[in-house]
mmCIF file of C-alpha atoms and ligand atoms in Angstrom:
data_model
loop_
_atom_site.group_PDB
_atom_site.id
_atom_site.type_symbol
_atom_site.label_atom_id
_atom_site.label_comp_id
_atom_site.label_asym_id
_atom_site.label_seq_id
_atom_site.Cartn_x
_atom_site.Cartn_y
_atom_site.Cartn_z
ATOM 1 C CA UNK F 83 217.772 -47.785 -118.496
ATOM 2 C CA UNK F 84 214.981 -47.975 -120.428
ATOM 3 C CA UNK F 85 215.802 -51.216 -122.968
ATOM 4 C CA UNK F 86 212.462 -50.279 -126.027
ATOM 5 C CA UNK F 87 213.326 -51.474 -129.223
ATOM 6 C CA UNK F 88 211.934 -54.025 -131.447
ATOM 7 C CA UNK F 89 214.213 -56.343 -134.149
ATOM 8 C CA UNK F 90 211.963 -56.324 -137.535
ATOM 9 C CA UNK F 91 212.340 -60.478 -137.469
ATOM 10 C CA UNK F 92 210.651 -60.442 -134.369
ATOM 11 C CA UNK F 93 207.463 -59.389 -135.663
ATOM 12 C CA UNK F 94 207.345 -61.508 -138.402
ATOM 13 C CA UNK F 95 208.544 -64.399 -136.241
ATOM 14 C CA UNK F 96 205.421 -63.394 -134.137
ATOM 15 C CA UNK F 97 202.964 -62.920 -136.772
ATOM 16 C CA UNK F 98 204.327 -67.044 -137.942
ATOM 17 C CA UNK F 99 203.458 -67.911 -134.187
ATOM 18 C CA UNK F 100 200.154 -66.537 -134.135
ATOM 19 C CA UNK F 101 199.586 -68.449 -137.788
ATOM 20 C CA UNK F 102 200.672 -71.973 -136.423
ATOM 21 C CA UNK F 103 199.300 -71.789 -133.277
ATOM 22 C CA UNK F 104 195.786 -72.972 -134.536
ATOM 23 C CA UNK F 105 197.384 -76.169 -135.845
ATOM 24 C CA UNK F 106 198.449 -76.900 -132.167
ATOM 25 C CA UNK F 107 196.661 -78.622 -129.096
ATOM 26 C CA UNK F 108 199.355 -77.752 -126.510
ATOM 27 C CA UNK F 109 202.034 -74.758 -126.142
ATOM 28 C CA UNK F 110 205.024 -75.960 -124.208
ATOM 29 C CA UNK F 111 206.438 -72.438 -122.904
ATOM 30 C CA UNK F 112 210.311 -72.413 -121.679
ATOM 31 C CA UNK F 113 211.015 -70.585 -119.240
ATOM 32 C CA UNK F 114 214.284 -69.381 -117.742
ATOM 33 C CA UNK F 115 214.234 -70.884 -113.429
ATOM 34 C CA UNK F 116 215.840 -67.763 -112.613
ATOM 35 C CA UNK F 117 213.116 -65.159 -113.828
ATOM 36 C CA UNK F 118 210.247 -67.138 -114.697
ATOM 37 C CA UNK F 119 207.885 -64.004 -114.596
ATOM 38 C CA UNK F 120 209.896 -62.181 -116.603
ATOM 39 C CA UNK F 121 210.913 -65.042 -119.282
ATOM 40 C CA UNK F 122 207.160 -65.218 -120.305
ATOM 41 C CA UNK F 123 205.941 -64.209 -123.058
ATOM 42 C CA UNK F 124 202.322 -61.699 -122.052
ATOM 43 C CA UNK F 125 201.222 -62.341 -125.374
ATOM 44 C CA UNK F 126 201.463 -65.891 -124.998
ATOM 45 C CA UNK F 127 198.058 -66.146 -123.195
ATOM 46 C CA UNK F 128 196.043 -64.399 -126.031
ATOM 47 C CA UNK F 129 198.022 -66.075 -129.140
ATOM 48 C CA UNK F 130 197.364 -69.505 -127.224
ATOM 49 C CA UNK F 131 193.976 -68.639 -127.302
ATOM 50 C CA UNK F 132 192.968 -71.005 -124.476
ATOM 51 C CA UNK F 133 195.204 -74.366 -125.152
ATOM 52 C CA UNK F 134 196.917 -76.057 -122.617
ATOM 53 C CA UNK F 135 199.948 -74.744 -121.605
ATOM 54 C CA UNK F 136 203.215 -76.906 -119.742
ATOM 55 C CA UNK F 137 205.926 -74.654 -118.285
ATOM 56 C CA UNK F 138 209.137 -75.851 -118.388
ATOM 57 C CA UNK F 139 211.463 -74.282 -116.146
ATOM 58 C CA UNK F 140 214.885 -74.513 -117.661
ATOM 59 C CA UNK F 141 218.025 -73.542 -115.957
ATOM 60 C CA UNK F 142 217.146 -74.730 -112.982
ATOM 61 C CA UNK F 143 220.078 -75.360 -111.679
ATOM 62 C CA UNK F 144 221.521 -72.535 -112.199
ATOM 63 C CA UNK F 145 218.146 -70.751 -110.053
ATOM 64 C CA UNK F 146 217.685 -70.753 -106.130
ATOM 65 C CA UNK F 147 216.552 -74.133 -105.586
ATOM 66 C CA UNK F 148 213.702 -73.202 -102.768
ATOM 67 C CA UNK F 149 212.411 -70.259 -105.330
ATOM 68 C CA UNK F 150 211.914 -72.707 -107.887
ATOM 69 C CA UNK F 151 209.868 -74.809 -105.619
ATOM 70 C CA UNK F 152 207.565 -71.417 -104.985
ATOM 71 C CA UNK F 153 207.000 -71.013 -108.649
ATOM 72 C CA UNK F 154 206.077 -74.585 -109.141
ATOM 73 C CA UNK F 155 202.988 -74.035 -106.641
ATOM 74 C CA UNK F 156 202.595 -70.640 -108.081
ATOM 75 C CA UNK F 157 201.981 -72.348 -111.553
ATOM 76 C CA UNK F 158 199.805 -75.356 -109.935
ATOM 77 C CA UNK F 159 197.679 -72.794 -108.032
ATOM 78 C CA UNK F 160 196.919 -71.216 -111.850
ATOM 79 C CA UNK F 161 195.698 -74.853 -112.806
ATOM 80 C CA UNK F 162 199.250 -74.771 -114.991
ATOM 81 C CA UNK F 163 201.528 -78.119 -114.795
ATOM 82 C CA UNK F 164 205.534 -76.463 -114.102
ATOM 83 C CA UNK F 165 208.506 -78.716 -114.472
ATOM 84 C CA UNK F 166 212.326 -77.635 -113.438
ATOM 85 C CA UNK F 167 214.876 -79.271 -115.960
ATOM 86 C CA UNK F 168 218.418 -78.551 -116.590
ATOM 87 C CA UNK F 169 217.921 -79.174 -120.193
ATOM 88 C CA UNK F 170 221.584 -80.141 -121.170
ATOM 89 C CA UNK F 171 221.304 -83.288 -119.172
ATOM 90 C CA UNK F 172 219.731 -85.959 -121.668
ATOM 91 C CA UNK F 173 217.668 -88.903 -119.996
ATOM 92 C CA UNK F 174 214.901 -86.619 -118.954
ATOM 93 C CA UNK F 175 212.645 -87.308 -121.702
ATOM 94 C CA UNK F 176 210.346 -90.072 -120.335
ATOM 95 C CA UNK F 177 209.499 -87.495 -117.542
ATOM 96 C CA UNK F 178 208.847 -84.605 -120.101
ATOM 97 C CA UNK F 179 206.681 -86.646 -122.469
ATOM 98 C CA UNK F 180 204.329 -87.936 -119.493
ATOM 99 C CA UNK F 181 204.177 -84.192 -118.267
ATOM 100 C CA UNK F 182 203.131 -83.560 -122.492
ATOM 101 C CA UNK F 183 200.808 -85.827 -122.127
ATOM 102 C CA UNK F 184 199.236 -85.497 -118.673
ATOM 103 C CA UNK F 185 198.433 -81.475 -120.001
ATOM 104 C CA UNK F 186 197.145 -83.093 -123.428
ATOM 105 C CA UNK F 187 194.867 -86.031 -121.411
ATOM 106 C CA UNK F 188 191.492 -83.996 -122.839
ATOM 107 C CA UNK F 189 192.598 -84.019 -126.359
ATOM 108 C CA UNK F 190 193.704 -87.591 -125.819
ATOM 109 C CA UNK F 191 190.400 -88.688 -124.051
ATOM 110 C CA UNK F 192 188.762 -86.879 -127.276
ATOM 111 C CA UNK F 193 190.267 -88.217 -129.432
ATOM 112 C CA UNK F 194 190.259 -91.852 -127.816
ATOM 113 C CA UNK F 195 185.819 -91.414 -127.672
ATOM 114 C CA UNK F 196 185.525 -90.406 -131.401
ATOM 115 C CA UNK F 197 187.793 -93.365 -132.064
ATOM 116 C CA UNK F 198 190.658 -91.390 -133.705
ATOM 117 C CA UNK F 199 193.838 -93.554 -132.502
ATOM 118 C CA UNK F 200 197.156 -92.578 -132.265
ATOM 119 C CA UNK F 201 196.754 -88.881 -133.414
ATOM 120 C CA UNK F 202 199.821 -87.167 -132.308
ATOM 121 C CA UNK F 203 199.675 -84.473 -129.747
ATOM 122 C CA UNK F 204 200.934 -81.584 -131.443
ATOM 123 C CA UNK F 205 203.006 -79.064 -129.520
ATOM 124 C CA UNK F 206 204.297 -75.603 -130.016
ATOM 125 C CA UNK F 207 207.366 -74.965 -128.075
ATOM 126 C CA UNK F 208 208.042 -71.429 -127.467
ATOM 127 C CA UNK F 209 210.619 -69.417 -125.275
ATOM 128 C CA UNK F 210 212.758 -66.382 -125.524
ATOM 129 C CA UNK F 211 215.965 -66.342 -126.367
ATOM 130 C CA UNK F 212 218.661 -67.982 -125.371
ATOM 131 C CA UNK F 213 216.231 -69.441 -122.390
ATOM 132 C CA UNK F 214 217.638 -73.054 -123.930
ATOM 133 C CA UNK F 215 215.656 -74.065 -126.602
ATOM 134 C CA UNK F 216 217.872 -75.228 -128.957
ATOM 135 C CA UNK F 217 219.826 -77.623 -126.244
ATOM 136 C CA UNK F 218 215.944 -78.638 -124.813
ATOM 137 C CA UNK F 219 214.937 -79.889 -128.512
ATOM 138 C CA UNK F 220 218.057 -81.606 -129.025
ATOM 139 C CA UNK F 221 218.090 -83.341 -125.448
ATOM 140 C CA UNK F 222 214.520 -84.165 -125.794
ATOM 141 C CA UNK F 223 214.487 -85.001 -129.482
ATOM 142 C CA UNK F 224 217.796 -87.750 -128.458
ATOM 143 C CA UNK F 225 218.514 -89.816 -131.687
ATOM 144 C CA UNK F 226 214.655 -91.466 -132.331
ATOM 145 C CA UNK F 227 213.309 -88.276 -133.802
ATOM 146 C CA UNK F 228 213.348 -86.990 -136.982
ATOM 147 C CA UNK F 229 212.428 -83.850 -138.647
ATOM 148 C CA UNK F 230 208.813 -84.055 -140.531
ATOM 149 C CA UNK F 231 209.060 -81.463 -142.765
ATOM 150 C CA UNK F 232 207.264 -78.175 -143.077
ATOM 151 C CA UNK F 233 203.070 -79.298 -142.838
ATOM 152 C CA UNK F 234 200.792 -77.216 -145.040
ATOM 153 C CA UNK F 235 199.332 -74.079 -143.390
ATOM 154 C CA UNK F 236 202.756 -73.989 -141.506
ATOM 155 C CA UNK F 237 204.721 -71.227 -142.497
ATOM 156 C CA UNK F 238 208.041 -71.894 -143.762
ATOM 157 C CA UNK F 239 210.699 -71.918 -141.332
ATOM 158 C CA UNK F 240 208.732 -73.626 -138.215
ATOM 159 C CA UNK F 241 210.239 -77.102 -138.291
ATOM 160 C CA UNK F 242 207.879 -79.808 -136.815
ATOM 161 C CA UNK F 243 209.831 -82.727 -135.089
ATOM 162 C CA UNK F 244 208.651 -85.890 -134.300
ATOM 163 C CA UNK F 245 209.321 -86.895 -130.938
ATOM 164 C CA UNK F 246 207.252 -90.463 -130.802
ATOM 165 C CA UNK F 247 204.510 -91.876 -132.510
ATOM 166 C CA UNK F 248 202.381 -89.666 -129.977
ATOM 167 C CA UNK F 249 204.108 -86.490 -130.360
ATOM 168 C CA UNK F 250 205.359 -84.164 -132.602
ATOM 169 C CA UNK F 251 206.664 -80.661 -131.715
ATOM 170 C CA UNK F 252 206.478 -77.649 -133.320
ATOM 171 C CA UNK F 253 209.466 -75.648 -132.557
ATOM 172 C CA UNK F 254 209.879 -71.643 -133.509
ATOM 173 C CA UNK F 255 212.155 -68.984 -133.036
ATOM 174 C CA UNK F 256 213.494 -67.279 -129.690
ATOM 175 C CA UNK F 257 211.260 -63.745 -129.699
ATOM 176 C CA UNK F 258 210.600 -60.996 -127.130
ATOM 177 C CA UNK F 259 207.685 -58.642 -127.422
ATOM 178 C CA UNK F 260 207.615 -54.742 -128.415
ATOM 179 C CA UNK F 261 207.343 -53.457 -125.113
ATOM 180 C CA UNK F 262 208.505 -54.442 -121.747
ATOM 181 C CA UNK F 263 205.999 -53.335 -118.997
ATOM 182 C CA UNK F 264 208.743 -52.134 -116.775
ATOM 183 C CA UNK F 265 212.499 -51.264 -116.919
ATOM 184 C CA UNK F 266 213.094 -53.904 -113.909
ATOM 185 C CA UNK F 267 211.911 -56.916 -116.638
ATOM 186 C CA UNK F 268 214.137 -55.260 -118.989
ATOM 187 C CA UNK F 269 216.730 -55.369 -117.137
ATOM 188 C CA UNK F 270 216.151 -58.980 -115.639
ATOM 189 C CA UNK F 271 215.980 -60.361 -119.586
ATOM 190 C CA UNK F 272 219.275 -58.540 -120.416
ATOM 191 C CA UNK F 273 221.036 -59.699 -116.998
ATOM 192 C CA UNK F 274 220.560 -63.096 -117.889
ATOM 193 C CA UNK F 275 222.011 -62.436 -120.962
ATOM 194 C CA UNK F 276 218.201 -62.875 -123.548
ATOM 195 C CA UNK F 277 218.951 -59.377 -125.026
ATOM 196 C CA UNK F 278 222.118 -58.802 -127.635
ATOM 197 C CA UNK F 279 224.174 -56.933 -125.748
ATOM 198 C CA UNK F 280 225.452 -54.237 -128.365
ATOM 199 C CA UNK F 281 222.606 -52.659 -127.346
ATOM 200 C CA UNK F 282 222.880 -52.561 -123.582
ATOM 201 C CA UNK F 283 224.832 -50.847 -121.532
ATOM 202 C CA UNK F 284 226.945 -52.542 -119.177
ATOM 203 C CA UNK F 285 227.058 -50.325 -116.347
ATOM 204 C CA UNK F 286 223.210 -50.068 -116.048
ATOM 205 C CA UNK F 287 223.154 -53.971 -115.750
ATOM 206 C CA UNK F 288 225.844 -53.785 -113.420
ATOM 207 C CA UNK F 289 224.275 -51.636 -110.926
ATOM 208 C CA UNK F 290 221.363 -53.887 -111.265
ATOM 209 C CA UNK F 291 222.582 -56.591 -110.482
ATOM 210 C CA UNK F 292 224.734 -55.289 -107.775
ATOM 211 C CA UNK F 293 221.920 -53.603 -106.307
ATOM 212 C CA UNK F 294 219.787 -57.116 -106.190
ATOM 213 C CA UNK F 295 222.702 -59.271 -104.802
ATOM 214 C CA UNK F 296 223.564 -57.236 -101.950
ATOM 215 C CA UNK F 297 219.168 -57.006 -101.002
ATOM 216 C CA UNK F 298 219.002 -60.811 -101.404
ATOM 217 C CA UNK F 299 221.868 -62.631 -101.497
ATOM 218 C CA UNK F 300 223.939 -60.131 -99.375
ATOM 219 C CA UNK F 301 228.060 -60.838 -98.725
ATOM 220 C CA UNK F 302 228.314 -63.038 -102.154
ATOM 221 C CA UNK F 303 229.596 -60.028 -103.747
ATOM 222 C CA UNK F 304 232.004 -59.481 -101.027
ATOM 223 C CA UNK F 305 233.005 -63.147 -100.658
ATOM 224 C CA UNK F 306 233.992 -63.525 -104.680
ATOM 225 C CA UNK F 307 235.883 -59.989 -105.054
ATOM 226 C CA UNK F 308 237.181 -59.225 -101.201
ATOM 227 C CA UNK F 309 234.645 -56.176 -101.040
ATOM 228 C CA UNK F 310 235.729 -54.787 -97.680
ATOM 229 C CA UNK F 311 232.744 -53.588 -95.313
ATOM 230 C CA UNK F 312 231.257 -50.124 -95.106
ATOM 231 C CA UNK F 313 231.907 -50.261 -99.160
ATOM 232 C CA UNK F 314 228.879 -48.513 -100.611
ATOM 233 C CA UNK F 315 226.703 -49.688 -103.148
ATOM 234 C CA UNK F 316 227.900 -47.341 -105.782
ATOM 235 C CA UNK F 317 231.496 -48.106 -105.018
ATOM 236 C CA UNK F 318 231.510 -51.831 -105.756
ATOM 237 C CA UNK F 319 232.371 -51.549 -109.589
ATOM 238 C CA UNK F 320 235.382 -49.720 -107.785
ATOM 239 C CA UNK F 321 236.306 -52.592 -105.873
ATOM 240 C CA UNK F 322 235.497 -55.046 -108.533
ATOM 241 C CA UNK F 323 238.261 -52.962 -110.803
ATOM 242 C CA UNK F 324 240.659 -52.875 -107.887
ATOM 243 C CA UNK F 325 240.015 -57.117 -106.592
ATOM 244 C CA UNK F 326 240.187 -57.914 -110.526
ATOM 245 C CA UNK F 327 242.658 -55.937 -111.477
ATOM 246 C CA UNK F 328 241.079 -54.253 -114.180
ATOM 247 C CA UNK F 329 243.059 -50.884 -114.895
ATOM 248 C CA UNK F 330 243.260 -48.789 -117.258
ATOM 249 C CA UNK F 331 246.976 -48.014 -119.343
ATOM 250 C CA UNK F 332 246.720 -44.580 -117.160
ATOM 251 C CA UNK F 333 246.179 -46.627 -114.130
ATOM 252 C CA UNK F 334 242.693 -45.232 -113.567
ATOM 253 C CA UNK F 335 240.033 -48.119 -112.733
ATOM 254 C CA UNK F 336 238.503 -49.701 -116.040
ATOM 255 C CA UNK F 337 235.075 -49.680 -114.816
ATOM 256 C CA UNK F 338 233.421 -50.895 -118.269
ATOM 257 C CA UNK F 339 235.824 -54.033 -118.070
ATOM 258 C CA UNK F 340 233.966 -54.358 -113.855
ATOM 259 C CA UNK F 341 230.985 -53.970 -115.050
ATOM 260 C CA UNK F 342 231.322 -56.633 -118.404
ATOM 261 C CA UNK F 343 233.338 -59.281 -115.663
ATOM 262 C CA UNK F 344 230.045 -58.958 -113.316
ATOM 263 C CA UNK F 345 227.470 -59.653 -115.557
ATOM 264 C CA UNK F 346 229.876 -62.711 -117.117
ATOM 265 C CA UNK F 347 229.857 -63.815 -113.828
ATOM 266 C CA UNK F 348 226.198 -63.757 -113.175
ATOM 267 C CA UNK F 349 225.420 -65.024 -116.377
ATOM 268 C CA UNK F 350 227.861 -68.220 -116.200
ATOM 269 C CA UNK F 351 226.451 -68.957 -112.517
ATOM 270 C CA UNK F 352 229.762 -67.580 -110.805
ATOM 271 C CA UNK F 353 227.497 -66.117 -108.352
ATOM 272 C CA UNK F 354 225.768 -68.761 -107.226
ATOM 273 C CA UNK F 355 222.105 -70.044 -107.761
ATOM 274 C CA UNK F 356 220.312 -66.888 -108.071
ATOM 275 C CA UNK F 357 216.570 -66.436 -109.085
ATOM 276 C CA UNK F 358 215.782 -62.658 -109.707
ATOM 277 C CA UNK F 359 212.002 -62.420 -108.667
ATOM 278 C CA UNK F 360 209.620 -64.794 -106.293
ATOM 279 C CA UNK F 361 206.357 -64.905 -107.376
ATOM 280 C CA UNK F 362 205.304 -62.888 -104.272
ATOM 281 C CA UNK F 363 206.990 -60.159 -105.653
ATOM 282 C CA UNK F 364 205.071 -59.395 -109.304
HETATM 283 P P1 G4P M 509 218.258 -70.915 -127.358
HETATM 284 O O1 G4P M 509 218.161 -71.984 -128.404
HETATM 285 O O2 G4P M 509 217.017 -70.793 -126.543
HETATM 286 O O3 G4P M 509 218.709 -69.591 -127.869
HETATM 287 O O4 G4P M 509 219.376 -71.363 -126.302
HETATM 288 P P2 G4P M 509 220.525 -72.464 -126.403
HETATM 289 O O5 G4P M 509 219.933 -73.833 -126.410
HETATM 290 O O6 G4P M 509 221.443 -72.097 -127.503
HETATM 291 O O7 G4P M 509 221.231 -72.277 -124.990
HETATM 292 C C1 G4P M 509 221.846 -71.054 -124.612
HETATM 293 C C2 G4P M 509 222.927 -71.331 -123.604
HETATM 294 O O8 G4P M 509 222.358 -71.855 -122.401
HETATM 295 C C3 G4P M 509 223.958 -72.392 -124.031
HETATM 296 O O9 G4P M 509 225.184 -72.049 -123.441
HETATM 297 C C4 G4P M 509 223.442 -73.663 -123.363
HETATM 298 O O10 G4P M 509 224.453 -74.628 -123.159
HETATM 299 C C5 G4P M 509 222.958 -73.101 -122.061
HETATM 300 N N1 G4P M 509 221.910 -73.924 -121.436
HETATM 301 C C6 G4P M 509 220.781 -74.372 -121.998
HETATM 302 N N2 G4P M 509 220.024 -75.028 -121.102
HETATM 303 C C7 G4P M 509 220.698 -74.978 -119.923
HETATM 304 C C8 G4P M 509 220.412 -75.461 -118.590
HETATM 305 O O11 G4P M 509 219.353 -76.043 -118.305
HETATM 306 N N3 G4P M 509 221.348 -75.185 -117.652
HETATM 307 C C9 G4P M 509 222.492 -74.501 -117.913
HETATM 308 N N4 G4P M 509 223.336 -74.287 -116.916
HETATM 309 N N5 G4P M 509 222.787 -74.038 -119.147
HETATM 310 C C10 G4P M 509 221.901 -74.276 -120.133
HETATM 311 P P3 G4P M 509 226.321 -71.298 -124.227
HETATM 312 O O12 G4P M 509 227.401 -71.025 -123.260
HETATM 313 O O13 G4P M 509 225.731 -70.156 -124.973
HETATM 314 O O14 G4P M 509 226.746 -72.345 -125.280
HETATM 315 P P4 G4P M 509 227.610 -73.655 -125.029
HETATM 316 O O15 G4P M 509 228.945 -73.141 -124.619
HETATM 317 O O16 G4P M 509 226.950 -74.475 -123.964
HETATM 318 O O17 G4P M 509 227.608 -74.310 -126.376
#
């Protein structure tokens, strides 16, 4: 499946990112734990034009615990700081603000020798989405902050929250980029569910995803639908039908119905803690 499209809002949402960026010392970049390659942004790296970066790793517990570890030091050997969160749990925001401010400490030490006190570090927090952005700012933000209003220079629609008397973040909207530089990242995005699905098909994902479970993570599949052995890969949607019970009114297997049940149950974690790629692998 080749997934090459482009929503219209994206590009404008990009163009806004590119604008704001300049009025920002550090980009916070969320990333999803289970693809953490393939969550990023490519053109982050150019529009950040040389700030600071810290990685958040959301989702982690939904991602392969000992993986996540790997892309930590993958991220540290790239001078980059990397934190794993599970952004719906609240109480985390001591740990994310010192991480904010251990990636801002030249800023800070600049602005500490010129005698400028208590500027806040201003961040840009980007991600794709449905990587967790919304439930991040709202953990993060807790009760304390409050929305600054739009600065000038900052395009309309960007909402700057304060987060302290140290911080404020810039947050923008969830965006992809025009072109995917392979189907397998394509694929990975729409698996974990960053891609409206009216324009994916099913099956393809399917197949993807039982083709990557039964490499890595081999007998899950068989454990949650009773796949008996010698099955072969392409009959698995078969057995998926047949375990689930999903039949069509002629009694002939409802594969589509498989294939949609599989990915639900990848997406909501049914599967287990899977990460998609190690960093030895891009
Ligand atoms: P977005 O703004 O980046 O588009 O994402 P959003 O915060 O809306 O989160 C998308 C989905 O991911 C939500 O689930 C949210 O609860 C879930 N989520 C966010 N962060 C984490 C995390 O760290 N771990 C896990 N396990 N889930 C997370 P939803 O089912 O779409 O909505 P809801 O039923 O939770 O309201």
């Amino acid at each position: 499946m080749d997934i090459n499209w482009y929503p219209g809002h994206m590009t404008a949402a990009r163009r806004k990112m590119q604008e704001d960026i300049k009025l920002c010392d550090i980009v916070i970049e969320l990333l999803d734990s289970r693809i953490p390659f393939s969550s990023s942004n490519p053109d982050i790296k150019t529009l950040a034009n040389n700030k600071k970066r810290l990685i958040i790793l959301n989702k982690a517990d939904m991602a392969d615990p000992q993986i996540t570890e790997s892309w930590i030091k993958y991220f540290k050997e790239q001078g980059i700081k990397a934190i794993p969160i599970d952004a719906r749990v609240r109480k985390q925001t001591l740990m994310i603000t010192n991480a904010v401010r251990e990636v801002a400490a030249d800023k800070i030490e600049r602005d500490r020798r010129r005698g400028i006190a208590a500027r806040p570090v201003k961040a840009m927090i980007v991600g794709i989405p449905n990587v967790g952005k919304s439930t991040f700012i709202n953990s993060y933000v807790g009760k304390t902050a409050a929305k600054t209003g739009n600065k000038p220079g900052v395009t309309k629609g960007n909402q700057w929250i304060r987060i302290s008397k140290d911080i404020n973040l810039l947050d923008t909207p969830g965006i992809l980029w025009p072109k995917f530089d392979s189907p397998e990242i394509g694929l990975r995005i729409a698996t974990i569910g960053s891609i409206n699905d009216d324009i994916l098909e099913m099956r393809d994902i399917a197949a993807f995803i039982i083709d990557f479970m039964q490499t890595n993570y081999c007998n899950v599949l068989a454990d949650r639908y009773m796949i008996k052995d010698g099955v072969k890969r392409d009959e698995i949607l078969y057995a998926i039908a047949d375990n689930k019970k999903c039949i069509k009114k002629g009694g002939e297997p409802d594969i589509d119905k498989a294939a949609r049940l599989l990915v639900d149950d990848m997406r909501s974690g049914n599967l287990g803690r899977v990460t998609l790629e190690k960093p030895e692998n891009i």
